[in-house]
Amino acid sequence: MRIGVIWVSQETSTFNPSPTTKAHFESFGIQHGQEIFDSLGTVGSVGGYLRAAGERPGVESVPIFKARAGAGGRLDTETFEYLAGEVERGLRAAGRLDGLALQIHGACSADGVDDVDGHFTRLSRQIVGPDVPIVLTLDHHANITRAMVEYSDAMVGYRTQPHDPFETGYEAAHVLFRIVAGEVSPATAFRKIPLLSHQEQYLTSSHPMKTWFDRARAMESEHDGVITVSTFPMQPWLDVEEGGWSVVVYTDGDQELADGLADELGDLAWSLRGEFQLKTSVPVAEAVARAEAAAGGVVVLSDTGDSVLGGAGGDSTVLLREMLETGIAGPALVPLVHPGIGGLLDPSQLGSTVTVEVGGAVSGMYAPISLTGVLRQFGPTTFQIGGESVYAGFVVDLGVTAVLDVACGTVVVTQRHGVGGVHPDMYRHYGIDPADFKMAVLKTASNFQYFSDMASETIRVDTPGPTQSDIGGLPWTRIPRPVYPLDEMEGWR
């Protein structure tokens, strides 16, 4: 069997007004053909697919197109049209295919296009024809739409948070191979749940999310006729016309079983709706004071409102301002995005004390801050992420970067957001060891795993921004209403 492979991924926060452009995709690398397998052959969802392909005799894999950007605002029109054009050109040039592994995020939007992933799925179907199976590999924070269900044969969402792209790519590939070979004939049950939740209960290692996800895994093992089950707690900053949580169940021709399991999972999510709303984040002043008073180790300060991995701009000055104004000793390690940093400093200033005004230039939601400190490093920066993380193998272009030693510690100001300081490899590239700091700001509300070997405590901070936990305070205009918890509702059906 001849299988095409495409990976196009971006997660959108529609509350971030700064557009995602082609340059953001280029900062993570755009690839065509064999270079995709050469660079990602053992990592991520592509690596998982290739592992499965190697276990299945007679599979010929055809790498077509790969483009990934970090989370951010809606794609601008030019970028959306470029990506759609590359998907179309690549599929037409690939020739006859027996199946398509379409690896997308599932929560991507563009200017005037709420459902970019549904568009890519529909476009792929139009090109490969009605009889070529298409299986989607998705982030489980995807927003599942009617188009994604209608134009694909099956979909498999990530099983865990932190994510497991390799394992999910592996599972989705085996589902695709079984469909292509005629071993199974999927019956589909799709349920939309009018539910939102902030990000603080999204980890699948603990209740309530663990309870919901564990039930889906149990269904796959309890029923011989189940092909795959996916639960999708949509990321909570996507204001789109089909927004909300989803369940998708595929069985081998048994529609009644698929419907029953999908309804059960919908009921379970709804029964837990209040527990999904529980918050653990604390006010800014309390968080910084606790970190300063900690006995030892690195205290992770989770900047929930400015989660780069959720689509925020990384330009919040809220935590940094608190640190400077209260005069903490720290030292603190703080990432900050400022697109114009390259024009504010000069390499000739290395080693000298400088003053720059930075922050608030991406989202427009924060006041800039004046930083005075010693300029330790300055210039263009790219670095490669190692290990086995979701980013493993990526060469990330941060643009121009300035490393400043200020009164409360070290601030790394980057032109582009990259991974928002969430991965230590970013700092190690500059010769900075995050373990040397008393506290470190991470621009995420959930992805603390890369600091787990050095963190003594993790504190979620209730900060404002495009990814804030106070989802009721965001300006929703497009999501279907009523939706819980924005509205009072008695049932999800």
mmCIF file of C-alpha atoms in Angstrom, residues 124-490:
data_model
loop_
_atom_site.group_PDB
_atom_site.id
_atom_site.type_symbol
_atom_site.label_atom_id
_atom_site.label_comp_id
_atom_site.label_asym_id
_atom_site.label_seq_id
_atom_site.Cartn_x
_atom_site.Cartn_y
_atom_site.Cartn_z
ATOM 1 C CA SER A 124 -7.335 16.399 0.680
ATOM 2 C CA ARG A 125 -10.543 14.459 0.054
ATOM 3 C CA GLN A 126 -11.243 16.420 -3.114
ATOM 4 C CA ILE A 127 -7.801 15.540 -4.473
ATOM 5 C CA VAL A 128 -7.428 11.878 -3.459
ATOM 6 C CA GLY A 129 -11.035 11.021 -4.234
ATOM 7 C CA PRO A 130 -13.858 9.363 -2.278
ATOM 8 C CA ASP A 131 -12.321 5.902 -1.925
ATOM 9 C CA VAL A 132 -8.849 6.652 -0.495
ATOM 10 C CA PRO A 133 -8.891 6.378 3.320
ATOM 11 C CA ILE A 134 -7.803 9.479 5.228
ATOM 12 C CA VAL A 135 -6.906 9.177 8.913
ATOM 13 C CA LEU A 136 -6.251 12.287 10.995
ATOM 14 C CA THR A 137 -3.691 12.482 13.786
ATOM 15 C CA LEU A 138 -4.741 15.299 16.129
ATOM 16 C CA ASP A 139 -3.821 17.116 19.285
ATOM 17 C CA HIS A 140 -6.511 16.253 21.820
ATOM 18 C CA HIS A 141 -7.068 19.972 22.340
ATOM 19 C CA ALA A 142 -8.482 20.012 18.825
ATOM 20 C CA ASN A 143 -11.883 21.451 17.986
ATOM 21 C CA ILE A 144 -13.589 18.691 16.019
ATOM 22 C CA THR A 145 -15.869 19.971 13.254
ATOM 23 C CA ARG A 146 -18.406 18.424 10.914
ATOM 24 C CA ALA A 147 -15.992 18.810 7.990
ATOM 25 C CA MET A 148 -13.194 16.969 9.784
ATOM 26 C CA VAL A 149 -15.518 14.052 10.510
ATOM 27 C CA GLU A 150 -17.225 14.002 7.112
ATOM 28 C CA TYR A 151 -14.095 14.074 4.964
ATOM 29 C CA SER A 152 -11.950 11.657 6.972
ATOM 30 C CA ASP A 153 -12.352 7.937 7.651
ATOM 31 C CA ALA A 154 -11.031 8.051 11.224
ATOM 32 C CA MET A 155 -9.144 10.283 13.635
ATOM 33 C CA VAL A 156 -6.902 9.624 16.616
ATOM 34 C CA GLY A 157 -6.243 12.297 19.233
ATOM 35 C CA TYR A 158 -3.318 12.473 21.640
ATOM 36 C CA ARG A 159 -3.871 10.194 24.603
ATOM 37 C CA THR A 160 -2.128 12.277 27.248
ATOM 38 C CA GLN A 161 -1.242 15.760 28.448
ATOM 39 C CA PRO A 162 1.732 16.212 28.397
ATOM 40 C CA HIS A 163 1.273 15.001 24.845
ATOM 41 C CA ASP A 164 2.350 11.720 23.301
ATOM 42 C CA PRO A 165 2.716 12.488 19.564
ATOM 43 C CA PHE A 166 4.946 9.497 18.798
ATOM 44 C CA GLU A 167 2.536 7.003 20.325
ATOM 45 C CA THR A 168 -0.464 8.689 18.713
ATOM 46 C CA GLY A 169 1.179 8.764 15.288
ATOM 47 C CA TYR A 170 1.918 5.068 15.716
ATOM 48 C CA GLU A 171 -1.674 4.242 16.681
ATOM 49 C CA ALA A 172 -3.194 6.350 13.882
ATOM 50 C CA ALA A 173 -0.946 4.701 11.304
ATOM 51 C CA HIS A 174 -2.092 1.224 12.309
ATOM 52 C CA VAL A 175 -5.735 2.359 12.112
ATOM 53 C CA LEU A 176 -5.066 3.687 8.595
ATOM 54 C CA PHE A 177 -3.340 0.500 7.456
ATOM 55 C CA ARG A 178 -6.230 -1.633 8.714
ATOM 56 C CA ILE A 179 -8.764 0.477 6.823
ATOM 57 C CA VAL A 180 -6.708 0.467 3.609
ATOM 58 C CA ALA A 181 -6.321 -3.314 3.814
ATOM 59 C CA GLY A 182 -10.069 -3.777 4.289
ATOM 60 C CA GLU A 183 -9.592 -5.332 7.719
ATOM 61 C CA VAL A 184 -12.071 -2.916 9.322
ATOM 62 C CA SER A 185 -14.906 -0.721 8.050
ATOM 63 C CA PRO A 186 -15.414 2.212 10.441
ATOM 64 C CA ALA A 187 -18.815 3.214 11.797
ATOM 65 C CA THR A 188 -18.575 6.721 13.251
ATOM 66 C CA ALA A 189 -20.212 8.380 16.249
ATOM 67 C CA PHE A 190 -19.448 12.082 16.761
ATOM 68 C CA ARG A 191 -20.744 14.038 19.730
ATOM 69 C CA LYS A 192 -20.314 17.751 20.371
ATOM 70 C CA ILE A 193 -20.446 18.785 24.027
ATOM 71 C CA PRO A 194 -21.271 22.456 24.785
ATOM 72 C CA LEU A 195 -18.481 22.720 27.315
ATOM 73 C CA LEU A 196 -15.443 24.901 27.942
ATOM 74 C CA SER A 197 -12.863 24.821 30.709
ATOM 75 C CA HIS A 198 -9.752 26.740 31.604
ATOM 76 C CA GLN A 199 -6.411 24.968 31.278
ATOM 77 C CA GLU A 200 -5.705 24.202 34.924
ATOM 78 C CA GLN A 201 -7.444 20.803 34.950
ATOM 79 C CA TYR A 202 -6.091 19.612 31.598
ATOM 80 C CA LEU A 203 -3.380 17.239 32.803
ATOM 81 C CA THR A 204 -4.402 13.631 32.179
ATOM 82 C CA SER A 205 -2.386 12.379 35.151
ATOM 83 C CA SER A 206 -5.069 13.355 37.663
ATOM 84 C CA HIS A 207 -8.831 13.560 38.102
ATOM 85 C CA PRO A 208 -11.032 14.788 36.454
ATOM 86 C CA MET A 209 -9.312 14.649 33.053
ATOM 87 C CA LYS A 210 -7.691 11.305 33.869
ATOM 88 C CA THR A 211 -11.094 9.843 34.650
ATOM 89 C CA TRP A 212 -12.491 10.884 31.266
ATOM 90 C CA PHE A 213 -9.480 9.730 29.258
ATOM 91 C CA ASP A 214 -9.134 6.460 31.172
ATOM 92 C CA ARG A 215 -12.723 5.567 30.323
ATOM 93 C CA ALA A 216 -11.968 6.023 26.608
ATOM 94 C CA ARG A 217 -8.969 3.688 26.880
ATOM 95 C CA ALA A 218 -11.082 1.139 28.751
ATOM 96 C CA MET A 219 -13.663 1.172 25.965
ATOM 97 C CA GLU A 220 -10.970 0.271 23.442
ATOM 98 C CA SER A 221 -9.988 -2.783 25.448
ATOM 99 C CA GLU A 222 -13.443 -3.876 26.607
ATOM 100 C CA HIS A 223 -15.065 -4.144 23.167
ATOM 101 C CA ASP A 224 -13.537 -6.182 20.345
ATOM 102 C CA GLY A 225 -15.448 -4.148 17.768
ATOM 103 C CA VAL A 226 -13.945 -0.791 18.818
ATOM 104 C CA ILE A 227 -11.284 0.543 16.443
ATOM 105 C CA THR A 228 -10.354 3.729 18.300
ATOM 106 C CA VAL A 229 -11.892 6.250 20.713
ATOM 107 C CA SER A 230 -10.801 9.869 21.114
ATOM 108 C CA THR A 231 -11.832 12.519 23.624
ATOM 109 C CA PHE A 232 -11.188 16.146 22.731
ATOM 110 C CA PRO A 233 -11.268 18.827 25.477
ATOM 111 C CA MET A 234 -10.859 21.759 23.100
ATOM 112 C CA GLN A 235 -8.230 24.284 24.079
ATOM 113 C CA PRO A 236 -10.135 27.096 25.772
ATOM 114 C CA TRP A 237 -9.104 30.161 23.751
ATOM 115 C CA LEU A 238 -10.754 29.336 20.438
ATOM 116 C CA ASP A 239 -13.773 31.497 19.705
ATOM 117 C CA VAL A 240 -15.131 29.799 16.575
ATOM 118 C CA GLU A 241 -18.549 28.884 15.215
ATOM 119 C CA GLU A 242 -18.268 25.133 15.973
ATOM 120 C CA GLY A 243 -16.322 25.458 19.208
ATOM 121 C CA GLY A 244 -16.668 23.049 22.125
ATOM 122 C CA TRP A 245 -15.519 19.679 23.441
ATOM 123 C CA SER A 246 -15.982 16.521 21.371
ATOM 124 C CA VAL A 247 -16.040 12.736 21.432
ATOM 125 C CA VAL A 248 -15.413 10.583 18.349
ATOM 126 C CA VAL A 249 -15.837 6.784 18.440
ATOM 127 C CA TYR A 250 -15.062 4.366 15.602
ATOM 128 C CA THR A 251 -16.227 0.753 15.620
ATOM 129 C CA ASP A 252 -15.932 -1.979 13.021
ATOM 130 C CA GLY A 253 -19.301 -1.550 11.372
ATOM 131 C CA ASP A 254 -21.305 -1.458 14.636
ATOM 132 C CA GLN A 255 -23.156 1.867 14.630
ATOM 133 C CA GLU A 256 -25.217 1.070 17.708
ATOM 134 C CA LEU A 257 -22.085 0.347 19.756
ATOM 135 C CA ALA A 258 -20.383 3.503 18.505
ATOM 136 C CA ASP A 259 -23.397 5.647 19.406
ATOM 137 C CA GLY A 260 -23.729 4.112 22.862
ATOM 138 C CA LEU A 261 -20.079 4.642 23.755
ATOM 139 C CA ALA A 262 -20.062 8.210 22.435
ATOM 140 C CA ASP A 263 -23.133 9.060 24.496
ATOM 141 C CA GLU A 264 -21.566 7.513 27.594
ATOM 142 C CA LEU A 265 -18.426 9.625 27.220
ATOM 143 C CA GLY A 266 -20.512 12.735 26.654
ATOM 144 C CA ASP A 267 -22.471 11.998 29.829
ATOM 145 C CA LEU A 268 -19.260 11.423 31.784
ATOM 146 C CA ALA A 269 -17.697 14.716 30.685
ATOM 147 C CA TRP A 270 -20.907 16.556 31.547
ATOM 148 C CA SER A 271 -21.082 14.959 34.999
ATOM 149 C CA LEU A 272 -17.559 16.263 35.676
ATOM 150 C CA ARG A 273 -18.164 19.749 34.260
ATOM 151 C CA GLY A 274 -17.966 21.484 37.624
ATOM 152 C CA GLU A 275 -14.711 19.768 38.551
ATOM 153 C CA PHE A 276 -13.122 20.851 35.274
ATOM 154 C CA GLN A 277 -13.660 24.470 36.391
ATOM 155 C CA LEU A 278 -11.676 24.196 39.658
ATOM 156 C CA LYS A 279 -8.749 26.627 39.801
ATOM 157 C CA THR A 280 -5.422 26.190 41.568
ATOM 158 C CA SER A 281 -3.735 29.398 40.401
ATOM 159 C CA VAL A 282 -2.856 32.106 42.910
ATOM 160 C CA PRO A 283 -2.534 35.909 42.639
ATOM 161 C CA VAL A 284 0.677 37.364 41.211
ATOM 162 C CA ALA A 285 1.983 38.919 44.445
ATOM 163 C CA GLU A 286 1.384 35.733 46.427
ATOM 164 C CA ALA A 287 3.110 33.575 43.818
ATOM 165 C CA VAL A 288 6.258 35.705 43.667
ATOM 166 C CA ALA A 289 6.453 35.968 47.457
ATOM 167 C CA ARG A 290 6.128 32.183 47.836
ATOM 168 C CA ALA A 291 8.870 31.594 45.285
ATOM 169 C CA GLU A 292 11.163 34.085 47.014
ATOM 170 C CA ALA A 293 10.583 32.424 50.390
ATOM 171 C CA ALA A 294 11.156 28.882 49.108
ATOM 172 C CA ALA A 295 13.945 26.953 50.798
ATOM 173 C CA GLY A 296 15.677 25.637 47.700
ATOM 174 C CA GLY A 297 15.439 24.266 44.198
ATOM 175 C CA VAL A 298 13.874 25.979 41.216
ATOM 176 C CA VAL A 299 10.320 27.210 41.767
ATOM 177 C CA VAL A 300 8.396 27.144 38.490
ATOM 178 C CA LEU A 301 6.054 30.101 38.055
ATOM 179 C CA SER A 302 3.420 29.232 35.481
ATOM 180 C CA ASP A 303 2.326 32.372 33.595
ATOM 181 C CA THR A 304 -1.143 31.050 32.758
ATOM 182 C CA GLY A 305 -2.434 34.154 30.974
ATOM 183 C CA ASP A 306 0.569 34.370 28.662
ATOM 184 C CA SER A 307 0.888 30.707 27.680
ATOM 185 C CA VAL A 308 2.940 30.684 24.496
ATOM 186 C CA LEU A 309 2.062 27.013 24.030
ATOM 187 C CA GLY A 310 -1.610 28.010 24.072
ATOM 188 C CA GLY A 311 -1.341 30.855 21.584
ATOM 189 C CA ALA A 312 -0.404 33.896 23.654
ATOM 190 C CA GLY A 313 2.339 36.257 22.529
ATOM 191 C CA GLY A 314 4.876 35.749 25.325
ATOM 192 C CA ASP A 315 4.967 39.522 25.883
ATOM 193 C CA SER A 316 3.497 39.732 29.392
ATOM 194 C CA THR A 317 5.401 41.937 31.822
ATOM 195 C CA VAL A 318 3.136 41.183 34.798
ATOM 196 C CA LEU A 319 5.358 38.744 36.709
ATOM 197 C CA LEU A 320 8.575 40.542 35.834
ATOM 198 C CA ARG A 321 7.156 43.848 37.018
ATOM 199 C CA GLU A 322 6.157 42.319 40.358
ATOM 200 C CA MET A 323 9.658 40.917 40.805
ATOM 201 C CA LEU A 324 11.366 44.235 40.105
ATOM 202 C CA GLU A 325 8.960 46.425 42.068
ATOM 203 C CA THR A 326 9.116 44.242 45.187
ATOM 204 C CA GLY A 327 12.901 43.961 44.957
ATOM 205 C CA ILE A 328 13.246 40.199 45.200
ATOM 206 C CA ALA A 329 16.748 38.778 45.398
ATOM 207 C CA GLY A 330 15.915 35.817 43.206
ATOM 208 C CA PRO A 331 17.625 35.101 40.984
ATOM 209 C CA ALA A 332 14.729 34.677 38.575
ATOM 210 C CA LEU A 333 14.904 33.432 34.989
ATOM 211 C CA VAL A 334 12.319 35.162 32.794
ATOM 212 C CA PRO A 335 11.577 34.841 29.057
ATOM 213 C CA LEU A 336 10.030 37.787 27.223
ATOM 214 C CA VAL A 337 9.073 38.277 23.585
ATOM 215 C CA HIS A 338 9.657 41.665 21.957
ATOM 216 C CA PRO A 339 9.612 41.636 18.114
ATOM 217 C CA GLY A 340 11.559 44.915 17.884
ATOM 218 C CA ILE A 341 14.441 43.945 20.175
ATOM 219 C CA GLY A 342 16.884 43.876 17.262
ATOM 220 C CA GLY A 343 16.524 47.622 16.762
ATOM 221 C CA LEU A 344 16.890 48.597 20.415
ATOM 222 C CA LEU A 345 20.423 47.373 21.098
ATOM 223 C CA ASP A 346 23.753 46.937 19.353
ATOM 224 C CA PRO A 347 26.516 44.309 19.612
ATOM 225 C CA SER A 348 28.929 47.065 20.614
ATOM 226 C CA GLN A 349 27.033 47.340 23.907
ATOM 227 C CA LEU A 350 27.909 43.799 25.008
ATOM 228 C CA GLY A 351 29.176 43.822 28.600
ATOM 229 C CA SER A 352 27.844 47.280 29.331
ATOM 230 C CA THR A 353 24.790 48.473 31.248
ATOM 231 C CA VAL A 354 21.859 49.306 28.989
ATOM 232 C CA THR A 355 18.245 50.379 29.390
ATOM 233 C CA VAL A 356 15.492 49.151 27.072
ATOM 234 C CA GLU A 357 11.705 49.324 27.099
ATOM 235 C CA VAL A 358 10.213 45.955 26.155
ATOM 236 C CA GLY A 359 7.038 43.884 26.438
ATOM 237 C CA GLY A 360 3.414 44.368 25.487
ATOM 238 C CA ALA A 361 4.199 44.639 21.779
ATOM 239 C CA VAL A 362 2.520 41.411 20.590
ATOM 240 C CA SER A 363 -0.877 41.113 22.255
ATOM 241 C CA GLY A 364 -1.319 44.758 23.166
ATOM 242 C CA MET A 365 -2.627 43.624 26.552
ATOM 243 C CA TYR A 366 0.332 44.586 28.734
ATOM 244 C CA ALA A 367 2.197 47.754 29.636
ATOM 245 C CA PRO A 368 5.839 47.762 28.488
ATOM 246 C CA ILE A 369 8.529 47.687 31.137
ATOM 247 C CA SER A 370 11.836 49.529 31.348
ATOM 248 C CA LEU A 371 14.736 47.140 31.995
ATOM 249 C CA THR A 372 18.185 48.232 33.100
ATOM 250 C CA GLY A 373 20.891 45.591 33.172
ATOM 251 C CA VAL A 374 24.116 44.229 31.749
ATOM 252 C CA LEU A 375 23.842 42.980 28.179
ATOM 253 C CA ARG A 376 25.457 39.536 28.219
ATOM 254 C CA GLN A 377 24.512 38.275 24.747
ATOM 255 C CA PHE A 378 22.935 39.820 21.670
ATOM 256 C CA GLY A 379 22.324 38.586 18.143
ATOM 257 C CA PRO A 380 20.437 36.088 15.950
ATOM 258 C CA THR A 381 19.701 32.787 17.663
ATOM 259 C CA THR A 382 18.717 29.328 16.508
ATOM 260 C CA PHE A 383 18.909 26.221 18.661
ATOM 261 C CA GLN A 384 17.988 22.553 18.380
ATOM 262 C CA ILE A 385 15.823 20.774 20.918
ATOM 263 C CA GLY A 386 17.052 17.359 21.998
ATOM 264 C CA GLY A 387 15.641 14.569 24.100
ATOM 265 C CA GLU A 388 12.269 12.937 23.543
ATOM 266 C CA SER A 389 9.951 15.934 23.919
ATOM 267 C CA VAL A 390 7.163 16.939 21.557
ATOM 268 C CA TYR A 391 9.713 19.363 20.077
ATOM 269 C CA ALA A 392 12.578 16.868 19.760
ATOM 270 C CA GLY A 393 14.592 17.367 16.600
ATOM 271 C CA PHE A 394 13.283 20.853 15.890
ATOM 272 C CA VAL A 395 15.663 23.654 15.036
ATOM 273 C CA VAL A 396 13.960 26.754 16.447
ATOM 274 C CA ASP A 397 14.710 30.235 15.136
ATOM 275 C CA LEU A 398 14.189 32.854 17.856
ATOM 276 C CA GLY A 399 15.369 35.753 15.725
ATOM 277 C CA VAL A 400 17.447 38.386 17.489
ATOM 278 C CA THR A 401 17.907 37.670 21.193
ATOM 279 C CA ALA A 402 19.170 39.802 24.078
ATOM 280 C CA VAL A 403 20.268 38.262 27.391
ATOM 281 C CA LEU A 404 20.125 40.823 30.184
ATOM 282 C CA ASP A 405 21.259 40.469 33.787
ATOM 283 C CA VAL A 406 18.882 42.705 35.752
ATOM 284 C CA ALA A 407 18.289 43.351 39.454
ATOM 285 C CA CYS A 408 16.055 40.311 39.992
ATOM 286 C CA GLY A 409 17.932 37.845 37.776
ATOM 287 C CA THR A 410 18.214 37.172 34.036
ATOM 288 C CA VAL A 411 15.751 38.160 31.321
ATOM 289 C CA VAL A 412 16.000 36.560 27.872
ATOM 290 C CA VAL A 413 14.275 38.811 25.335
ATOM 291 C CA THR A 414 13.604 37.168 21.977
ATOM 292 C CA GLN A 415 12.272 38.490 18.691
ATOM 293 C CA ARG A 416 10.093 35.375 18.207
ATOM 294 C CA HIS A 417 8.333 33.332 20.854
ATOM 295 C CA GLY A 418 9.744 29.889 19.995
ATOM 296 C CA VAL A 419 8.797 27.678 22.941
ATOM 297 C CA GLY A 420 8.370 30.458 25.478
ATOM 298 C CA GLY A 421 11.160 29.373 27.783
ATOM 299 C CA VAL A 422 9.313 26.125 28.485
ATOM 300 C CA HIS A 423 12.228 23.956 27.335
ATOM 301 C CA PRO A 424 15.598 24.284 29.137
ATOM 302 C CA ASP A 425 17.479 23.689 25.863
ATOM 303 C CA MET A 426 16.622 27.260 24.919
ATOM 304 C CA TYR A 427 18.626 28.555 27.887
ATOM 305 C CA ARG A 428 21.406 26.012 27.610
ATOM 306 C CA HIS A 429 22.095 27.321 24.137
ATOM 307 C CA TYR A 430 23.131 30.594 25.792
ATOM 308 C CA GLY A 431 25.240 28.812 28.385
ATOM 309 C CA ILE A 432 22.580 29.397 31.040
ATOM 310 C CA ASP A 433 21.758 26.558 33.430
ATOM 311 C CA PRO A 434 18.167 26.994 34.661
ATOM 312 C CA ALA A 435 19.043 24.914 37.747
ATOM 313 C CA ASP A 436 21.153 27.846 38.980
ATOM 314 C CA PHE A 437 18.036 29.998 39.513
ATOM 315 C CA LYS A 438 15.679 30.221 42.441
ATOM 316 C CA MET A 439 12.637 30.648 40.225
ATOM 317 C CA ALA A 440 11.825 30.344 36.525
ATOM 318 C CA VAL A 441 8.846 31.753 34.648
ATOM 319 C CA LEU A 442 7.327 29.292 32.167
ATOM 320 C CA LYS A 443 4.900 30.599 29.575
ATOM 321 C CA THR A 444 2.517 27.656 29.965
ATOM 322 C CA ALA A 445 -0.144 26.386 32.340
ATOM 323 C CA SER A 446 0.520 22.673 31.912
ATOM 324 C CA ASN A 447 3.811 21.807 30.213
ATOM 325 C CA PHE A 448 6.117 21.791 33.213
ATOM 326 C CA GLN A 449 7.623 18.394 32.419
ATOM 327 C CA TYR A 450 10.850 19.715 30.911
ATOM 328 C CA PHE A 451 11.762 21.325 34.262
ATOM 329 C CA SER A 452 10.676 18.357 36.382
ATOM 330 C CA ASP A 453 14.204 17.202 37.191
ATOM 331 C CA MET A 454 15.099 20.537 38.785
ATOM 332 C CA ALA A 455 11.802 21.987 40.049
ATOM 333 C CA SER A 456 11.151 22.022 43.791
ATOM 334 C CA GLU A 457 7.639 23.433 43.391
ATOM 335 C CA THR A 458 5.295 24.544 40.634
ATOM 336 C CA ILE A 459 2.964 27.490 41.197
ATOM 337 C CA ARG A 460 0.258 28.367 38.696
ATOM 338 C CA VAL A 461 -0.109 32.150 38.662
ATOM 339 C CA ASP A 462 -3.469 33.754 37.899
ATOM 340 C CA THR A 463 -2.206 36.207 35.293
ATOM 341 C CA PRO A 464 -4.269 38.064 32.684
ATOM 342 C CA GLY A 465 -3.901 37.558 28.946
ATOM 343 C CA PRO A 466 -5.083 35.738 25.826
ATOM 344 C CA THR A 467 -4.852 32.358 27.617
ATOM 345 C CA GLN A 468 -6.069 33.397 31.059
ATOM 346 C CA SER A 469 -7.886 30.971 33.328
ATOM 347 C CA ASP A 470 -10.753 33.434 33.715
ATOM 348 C CA ILE A 471 -12.384 32.293 30.475
ATOM 349 C CA GLY A 472 -15.576 34.126 31.400
ATOM 350 C CA GLY A 473 -13.639 37.369 31.137
ATOM 351 C CA LEU A 474 -12.660 36.770 27.505
ATOM 352 C CA PRO A 475 -14.645 38.497 24.728
ATOM 353 C CA TRP A 476 -16.535 35.520 23.249
ATOM 354 C CA THR A 477 -18.568 36.357 20.138
ATOM 355 C CA ARG A 478 -18.610 33.307 17.827
ATOM 356 C CA ILE A 479 -18.853 30.160 19.926
ATOM 357 C CA PRO A 480 -22.298 28.471 19.866
ATOM 358 C CA ARG A 481 -24.438 29.485 22.838
ATOM 359 C CA PRO A 482 -25.464 28.292 25.311
ATOM 360 C CA VAL A 483 -22.177 26.772 26.443
ATOM 361 C CA TYR A 484 -21.102 25.839 29.970
ATOM 362 C CA PRO A 485 -19.800 27.608 32.092
ATOM 363 C CA LEU A 486 -20.583 30.829 30.228
ATOM 364 C CA ASP A 487 -24.261 29.907 30.441
ATOM 365 C CA GLU A 488 -26.377 27.896 32.861
ATOM 366 C CA MET A 489 -27.410 24.587 31.273
ATOM 367 C CA GLU A 490 -29.216 21.493 32.499
#
